[in-house]
mmCIF file of the C-alpha atoms, coordinates in Angstrom:
data_MODEL
# 
_entry.id   MODEL 
# 
loop_
_atom_site.group_PDB 
_atom_site.id 
_atom_site.type_symbol 
_atom_site.label_atom_id 
_atom_site.label_alt_id 
_atom_site.label_comp_id 
_atom_site.label_asym_id 
_atom_site.label_entity_id 
_atom_site.label_seq_id 
_atom_site.pdbx_PDB_ins_code 
_atom_site.Cartn_x 
_atom_site.Cartn_y 
_atom_site.Cartn_z 
_atom_site.occupancy 
_atom_site.B_iso_or_equiv 
_atom_site.pdbx_formal_charge 
_atom_site.auth_seq_id 
_atom_site.auth_comp_id 
_atom_site.auth_asym_id 
_atom_site.auth_atom_id 
_atom_site.pdbx_PDB_model_num 
ATOM 1   C CA . GLN A 1 1   ? -65.361 -23.964 62.672 1.00 0.00 ? 1   GLN A CA 1 
ATOM 2   C CA . LEU A 1 2   ? -63.562 -25.092 59.497 1.00 0.00 ? 2   LEU A CA 1 
ATOM 3   C CA . GLN A 1 3   ? -60.131 -23.471 59.667 1.00 0.00 ? 3   GLN A CA 1 
ATOM 4   C CA . LEU A 1 4   ? -56.752 -23.710 57.972 1.00 0.00 ? 4   LEU A CA 1 
ATOM 5   C CA . VAL A 1 5   ? -53.599 -22.127 59.384 1.00 0.00 ? 5   VAL A CA 1 
ATOM 6   C CA . GLU A 1 6   ? -50.408 -21.789 57.354 1.00 0.00 ? 6   GLU A CA 1 
ATOM 7   C CA . SER A 1 7   ? -46.998 -21.569 58.989 1.00 0.00 ? 7   SER A CA 1 
ATOM 8   C CA . GLY A 1 8   ? -43.312 -21.880 58.151 1.00 0.00 ? 8   GLY A CA 1 
ATOM 9   C CA . GLY A 1 9   ? -42.784 -18.717 56.148 1.00 0.00 ? 9   GLY A CA 1 
ATOM 10  C CA . GLY A 1 10  ? -39.799 -16.468 56.655 1.00 0.00 ? 10  GLY A CA 1 
ATOM 11  C CA . LEU A 1 11  ? -36.750 -14.870 55.077 1.00 0.00 ? 11  LEU A CA 1 
ATOM 12  C CA . VAL A 1 12  ? -34.497 -17.248 53.141 1.00 0.00 ? 12  VAL A CA 1 
ATOM 13  C CA . GLN A 1 13  ? -31.509 -16.657 50.882 1.00 0.00 ? 13  GLN A CA 1 
ATOM 14  C CA . SER A 1 14  ? -31.874 -17.308 47.190 1.00 0.00 ? 14  SER A CA 1 
ATOM 15  C CA . GLY A 1 15  ? -31.130 -20.974 46.575 1.00 0.00 ? 15  GLY A CA 1 
ATOM 16  C CA . GLY A 1 16  ? -32.240 -21.984 50.054 1.00 0.00 ? 16  GLY A CA 1 
ATOM 17  C CA . SER A 1 17  ? -35.130 -24.144 51.224 1.00 0.00 ? 17  SER A CA 1 
ATOM 18  C CA . LEU A 1 18  ? -38.285 -23.772 53.269 1.00 0.00 ? 18  LEU A CA 1 
ATOM 19  C CA . ARG A 1 19  ? -41.098 -26.049 54.400 1.00 0.00 ? 19  ARG A CA 1 
ATOM 20  C CA . LEU A 1 20  ? -44.585 -24.641 54.764 1.00 0.00 ? 20  LEU A CA 1 
ATOM 21  C CA . SER A 1 21  ? -47.345 -26.287 56.797 1.00 0.00 ? 21  SER A CA 1 
ATOM 22  C CA . CYS A 1 22  ? -51.117 -26.158 56.433 1.00 0.00 ? 22  CYS A CA 1 
ATOM 23  C CA . ALA A 1 23  ? -52.849 -27.344 59.594 1.00 0.00 ? 23  ALA A CA 1 
ATOM 24  C CA . ALA A 1 24  ? -56.589 -28.019 59.647 1.00 0.00 ? 24  ALA A CA 1 
ATOM 25  C CA . SER A 1 25  ? -58.965 -27.795 62.582 1.00 0.00 ? 25  SER A CA 1 
ATOM 26  C CA . GLY A 1 26  ? -62.685 -28.467 62.826 1.00 0.00 ? 26  GLY A CA 1 
ATOM 27  C CA . PHE A 1 27  ? -62.586 -31.016 59.994 1.00 0.00 ? 27  PHE A CA 1 
ATOM 28  C CA . SER A 1 28  ? -60.466 -33.825 58.597 1.00 0.00 ? 28  SER A CA 1 
ATOM 29  C CA . LEU A 1 29  ? -58.231 -33.145 55.599 1.00 0.00 ? 29  LEU A CA 1 
ATOM 30  C CA . ASP A 1 30  ? -58.567 -36.805 54.665 1.00 0.00 ? 30  ASP A CA 1 
ATOM 31  C CA . ASP A 1 31  ? -61.811 -35.883 52.885 1.00 0.00 ? 31  ASP A CA 1 
ATOM 32  C CA . TYR A 1 32  ? -60.448 -32.809 51.087 1.00 0.00 ? 32  TYR A CA 1 
ATOM 33  C CA . VAL A 1 33  ? -58.346 -31.880 48.101 1.00 0.00 ? 33  VAL A CA 1 
ATOM 34  C CA . VAL A 1 34  ? -55.770 -29.297 49.219 1.00 0.00 ? 34  VAL A CA 1 
ATOM 35  C CA . GLY A 1 35  ? -54.245 -26.629 47.022 1.00 0.00 ? 35  GLY A CA 1 
ATOM 36  C CA . TRP A 1 36  ? -51.353 -24.237 47.607 1.00 0.00 ? 36  TRP A CA 1 
ATOM 37  C CA . PHE A 1 37  ? -51.451 -20.726 46.169 1.00 0.00 ? 37  PHE A CA 1 
ATOM 38  C CA . ARG A 1 38  ? -49.167 -17.721 46.283 1.00 0.00 ? 38  ARG A CA 1 
ATOM 39  C CA . GLN A 1 39  ? -49.517 -14.018 45.676 1.00 0.00 ? 39  GLN A CA 1 
ATOM 40  C CA . ALA A 1 40  ? -46.548 -11.789 44.949 1.00 0.00 ? 40  ALA A CA 1 
ATOM 41  C CA . PRO A 1 41  ? -46.757 -7.995  45.314 1.00 0.00 ? 41  PRO A CA 1 
ATOM 42  C CA . GLY A 1 42  ? -48.599 -6.497  42.363 1.00 0.00 ? 42  GLY A CA 1 
ATOM 43  C CA . LYS A 1 43  ? -49.621 -9.900  40.987 1.00 0.00 ? 43  LYS A CA 1 
ATOM 44  C CA . GLU A 1 44  ? -52.749 -12.023 41.153 1.00 0.00 ? 44  GLU A CA 1 
ATOM 45  C CA . ARG A 1 45  ? -52.944 -15.131 43.282 1.00 0.00 ? 45  ARG A CA 1 
ATOM 46  C CA . GLU A 1 46  ? -51.779 -18.229 41.406 1.00 0.00 ? 46  GLU A CA 1 
ATOM 47  C CA . GLY A 1 47  ? -52.000 -21.924 42.129 1.00 0.00 ? 47  GLY A CA 1 
ATOM 48  C CA . VAL A 1 48  ? -48.657 -23.665 42.604 1.00 0.00 ? 48  VAL A CA 1 
ATOM 49  C CA . SER A 1 49  ? -49.531 -27.167 43.791 1.00 0.00 ? 49  SER A CA 1 
ATOM 50  C CA . CYS A 1 50  ? -52.352 -29.530 44.668 1.00 0.00 ? 50  CYS A CA 1 
ATOM 51  C CA . ILE A 1 51  ? -52.685 -32.906 46.369 1.00 0.00 ? 51  ILE A CA 1 
ATOM 52  C CA . ASP A 1 52  ? -55.793 -35.051 46.275 1.00 0.00 ? 52  ASP A CA 1 
ATOM 53  C CA . ASN A 1 53  ? -57.360 -37.023 49.110 1.00 0.00 ? 53  ASN A CA 1 
ATOM 54  C CA . ASP A 1 54  ? -57.659 -40.432 47.470 1.00 0.00 ? 54  ASP A CA 1 
ATOM 55  C CA . ARG A 1 55  ? -54.584 -41.728 45.644 1.00 0.00 ? 55  ARG A CA 1 
ATOM 56  C CA . GLY A 1 56  ? -52.158 -38.989 46.587 1.00 0.00 ? 56  GLY A CA 1 
ATOM 57  C CA . THR A 1 57  ? -52.057 -37.500 43.101 1.00 0.00 ? 57  THR A CA 1 
ATOM 58  C CA . THR A 1 58  ? -50.086 -34.254 42.950 1.00 0.00 ? 58  THR A CA 1 
ATOM 59  C CA . VAL A 1 59  ? -50.101 -31.374 40.465 1.00 0.00 ? 59  VAL A CA 1 
ATOM 60  C CA . TYR A 1 60  ? -47.571 -28.557 40.091 1.00 0.00 ? 60  TYR A CA 1 
ATOM 61  C CA . LEU A 1 61  ? -47.286 -25.277 38.277 1.00 0.00 ? 61  LEU A CA 1 
ATOM 62  C CA . ASP A 1 62  ? -44.729 -25.727 35.484 1.00 0.00 ? 62  ASP A CA 1 
ATOM 63  C CA . SER A 1 63  ? -42.387 -23.104 36.920 1.00 0.00 ? 63  SER A CA 1 
ATOM 64  C CA . VAL A 1 64  ? -42.073 -24.936 40.264 1.00 0.00 ? 64  VAL A CA 1 
ATOM 65  C CA . LYS A 1 65  ? -41.776 -28.526 39.042 1.00 0.00 ? 65  LYS A CA 1 
ATOM 66  C CA . GLY A 1 66  ? -38.695 -30.209 40.441 1.00 0.00 ? 66  GLY A CA 1 
ATOM 67  C CA . ARG A 1 67  ? -38.356 -27.626 43.215 1.00 0.00 ? 67  ARG A CA 1 
ATOM 68  C CA . PHE A 1 68  ? -41.684 -27.842 45.097 1.00 0.00 ? 68  PHE A CA 1 
ATOM 69  C CA . THR A 1 69  ? -43.006 -30.995 46.748 1.00 0.00 ? 69  THR A CA 1 
ATOM 70  C CA . VAL A 1 70  ? -46.459 -31.267 48.318 1.00 0.00 ? 70  VAL A CA 1 
ATOM 71  C CA . SER A 1 71  ? -47.290 -34.006 50.809 1.00 0.00 ? 71  SER A CA 1 
ATOM 72  C CA . ARG A 1 72  ? -49.885 -34.804 53.427 1.00 0.00 ? 72  ARG A CA 1 
ATOM 73  C CA . ASP A 1 73  ? -49.908 -36.411 56.860 1.00 0.00 ? 73  ASP A CA 1 
ATOM 74  C CA . ASP A 1 74  ? -53.495 -37.322 57.663 1.00 0.00 ? 74  ASP A CA 1 
ATOM 75  C CA . ALA A 1 75  ? -52.566 -38.456 61.175 1.00 0.00 ? 75  ALA A CA 1 
ATOM 76  C CA . LYS A 1 76  ? -51.454 -34.875 61.890 1.00 0.00 ? 76  LYS A CA 1 
ATOM 77  C CA . ASN A 1 77  ? -54.255 -33.375 59.792 1.00 0.00 ? 77  ASN A CA 1 
ATOM 78  C CA . THR A 1 78  ? -51.608 -31.344 57.980 1.00 0.00 ? 78  THR A CA 1 
ATOM 79  C CA . VAL A 1 79  ? -50.421 -30.754 54.415 1.00 0.00 ? 79  VAL A CA 1 
ATOM 80  C CA . TYR A 1 80  ? -46.873 -29.602 53.673 1.00 0.00 ? 80  TYR A CA 1 
ATOM 81  C CA . LEU A 1 81  ? -45.167 -27.747 50.870 1.00 0.00 ? 81  LEU A CA 1 
ATOM 82  C CA . GLN A 1 82  ? -41.418 -28.262 50.613 1.00 0.00 ? 82  GLN A CA 1 
ATOM 83  C CA . ILE A 1 83  ? -39.748 -25.508 48.618 1.00 0.00 ? 83  ILE A CA 1 
ATOM 84  C CA . ASP A 1 84  ? -36.189 -26.012 47.378 1.00 0.00 ? 84  ASP A CA 1 
ATOM 85  C CA . ARG A 1 85  ? -33.837 -23.750 45.417 1.00 0.00 ? 85  ARG A CA 1 
ATOM 86  C CA . LEU A 1 86  ? -35.821 -20.635 46.216 1.00 0.00 ? 86  LEU A CA 1 
ATOM 87  C CA . SER A 1 87  ? -35.711 -17.774 43.749 1.00 0.00 ? 87  SER A CA 1 
ATOM 88  C CA . PHE A 1 88  ? -37.019 -14.208 43.882 1.00 0.00 ? 88  PHE A CA 1 
ATOM 89  C CA . GLU A 1 89  ? -39.995 -15.303 41.778 1.00 0.00 ? 89  GLU A CA 1 
ATOM 90  C CA . ASP A 1 90  ? -41.085 -17.549 44.664 1.00 0.00 ? 90  ASP A CA 1 
ATOM 91  C CA . ALA A 1 91  ? -41.526 -14.678 47.127 1.00 0.00 ? 91  ALA A CA 1 
ATOM 92  C CA . GLY A 1 92  ? -45.001 -13.731 48.294 1.00 0.00 ? 92  GLY A CA 1 
ATOM 93  C CA . VAL A 1 93  ? -47.811 -14.767 50.606 1.00 0.00 ? 93  VAL A CA 1 
ATOM 94  C CA . TYR A 1 94  ? -48.584 -18.484 50.443 1.00 0.00 ? 94  TYR A CA 1 
ATOM 95  C CA . TYR A 1 95  ? -52.105 -19.740 51.103 1.00 0.00 ? 95  TYR A CA 1 
ATOM 96  C CA . CYS A 1 96  ? -53.628 -23.187 51.396 1.00 0.00 ? 96  CYS A CA 1 
ATOM 97  C CA . ALA A 1 97  ? -57.217 -24.062 50.550 1.00 0.00 ? 97  ALA A CA 1 
ATOM 98  C CA . ALA A 1 98  ? -59.359 -27.179 50.889 1.00 0.00 ? 98  ALA A CA 1 
ATOM 99  C CA . GLU A 1 99  ? -62.332 -28.473 48.902 1.00 0.00 ? 99  GLU A CA 1 
ATOM 100 C CA . SER A 1 100 ? -64.303 -31.695 49.360 1.00 0.00 ? 100 SER A CA 1 
ATOM 101 C CA . THR A 1 101 ? -66.647 -31.635 46.345 1.00 0.00 ? 101 THR A CA 1 
ATOM 102 C CA . MET A 1 102 ? -64.262 -32.423 43.500 1.00 0.00 ? 102 MET A CA 1 
ATOM 103 C CA . GLY A 1 103 ? -62.404 -35.506 42.351 1.00 0.00 ? 103 GLY A CA 1 
ATOM 104 C CA . ASP A 1 104 ? -59.656 -33.767 40.401 1.00 0.00 ? 104 ASP A CA 1 
ATOM 105 C CA . CYS A 1 105 ? -56.740 -31.642 41.595 1.00 0.00 ? 105 CYS A CA 1 
ATOM 106 C CA . PRO A 1 106 ? -56.984 -28.174 40.070 1.00 0.00 ? 106 PRO A CA 1 
ATOM 107 C CA . LEU A 1 107 ? -54.723 -25.145 40.410 1.00 0.00 ? 107 LEU A CA 1 
ATOM 108 C CA . SER A 1 108 ? -57.538 -22.689 39.709 1.00 0.00 ? 108 SER A CA 1 
ATOM 109 C CA . ARG A 1 109 ? -58.466 -20.724 42.825 1.00 0.00 ? 109 ARG A CA 1 
ATOM 110 C CA . GLU A 1 110 ? -62.099 -20.491 41.693 1.00 0.00 ? 110 GLU A CA 1 
ATOM 111 C CA . ARG A 1 111 ? -62.457 -24.214 42.369 1.00 0.00 ? 111 ARG A CA 1 
ATOM 112 C CA . TYR A 1 112 ? -61.766 -23.830 46.089 1.00 0.00 ? 112 TYR A CA 1 
ATOM 113 C CA . LEU A 1 113 ? -64.832 -22.464 47.836 1.00 0.00 ? 113 LEU A CA 1 
ATOM 114 C CA . GLU A 1 114 ? -65.022 -24.125 51.245 1.00 0.00 ? 114 GLU A CA 1 
ATOM 115 C CA . VAL A 1 115 ? -62.091 -22.973 53.364 1.00 0.00 ? 115 VAL A CA 1 
ATOM 116 C CA . TRP A 1 116 ? -58.944 -20.832 53.009 1.00 0.00 ? 116 TRP A CA 1 
ATOM 117 C CA . GLY A 1 117 ? -56.145 -19.955 55.364 1.00 0.00 ? 117 GLY A CA 1 
ATOM 118 C CA . LEU A 1 118 ? -54.889 -16.422 55.991 1.00 0.00 ? 118 LEU A CA 1 
ATOM 119 C CA . GLY A 1 119 ? -51.446 -17.027 54.517 1.00 0.00 ? 119 GLY A CA 1 
ATOM 120 C CA . THR A 1 120 ? -47.790 -17.064 55.511 1.00 0.00 ? 120 THR A CA 1 
ATOM 121 C CA . LEU A 1 121 ? -45.172 -14.713 54.071 1.00 0.00 ? 121 LEU A CA 1 
ATOM 122 C CA . VAL A 1 122 ? -42.137 -16.009 52.188 1.00 0.00 ? 122 VAL A CA 1 
ATOM 123 C CA . ARG A 1 123 ? -39.310 -13.545 51.501 1.00 0.00 ? 123 ARG A CA 1 
ATOM 124 C CA . VAL A 1 124 ? -36.165 -14.219 49.505 1.00 0.00 ? 124 VAL A CA 1 
ATOM 125 C CA . SER A 1 125 ? -32.889 -12.356 49.939 1.00 0.00 ? 125 SER A CA 1 
ATOM 126 C CA . SER A 1 126 ? -29.940 -12.154 47.560 1.00 0.00 ? 126 SER A CA 1 
# 
């Protein structure tokens, strides 16, 4: 019943932009911290961004700071990830995850236990 669905992935030229969406159903994201993760071929899944459910605090992986922007629209029950100035290092499957039992905003995937989406693929061309 608790589900997250990512969308917005695709093929974009290096230097281009993309906006990913994470839509929730069966529960309200207003009560959940939401994290974004990505997994490139041959690499482990890594956290890239997080947004809390109280004050709107955001956290970013150092390598994406200034290029990625996470936001939430509780009325639409959706969290977004705006990606600008895409590079080849940004390619991979992007996942969102939600957790209600913590007050911080971690990038560690072990902290998200309640619900995960199935991912959306981001590809970058030269």
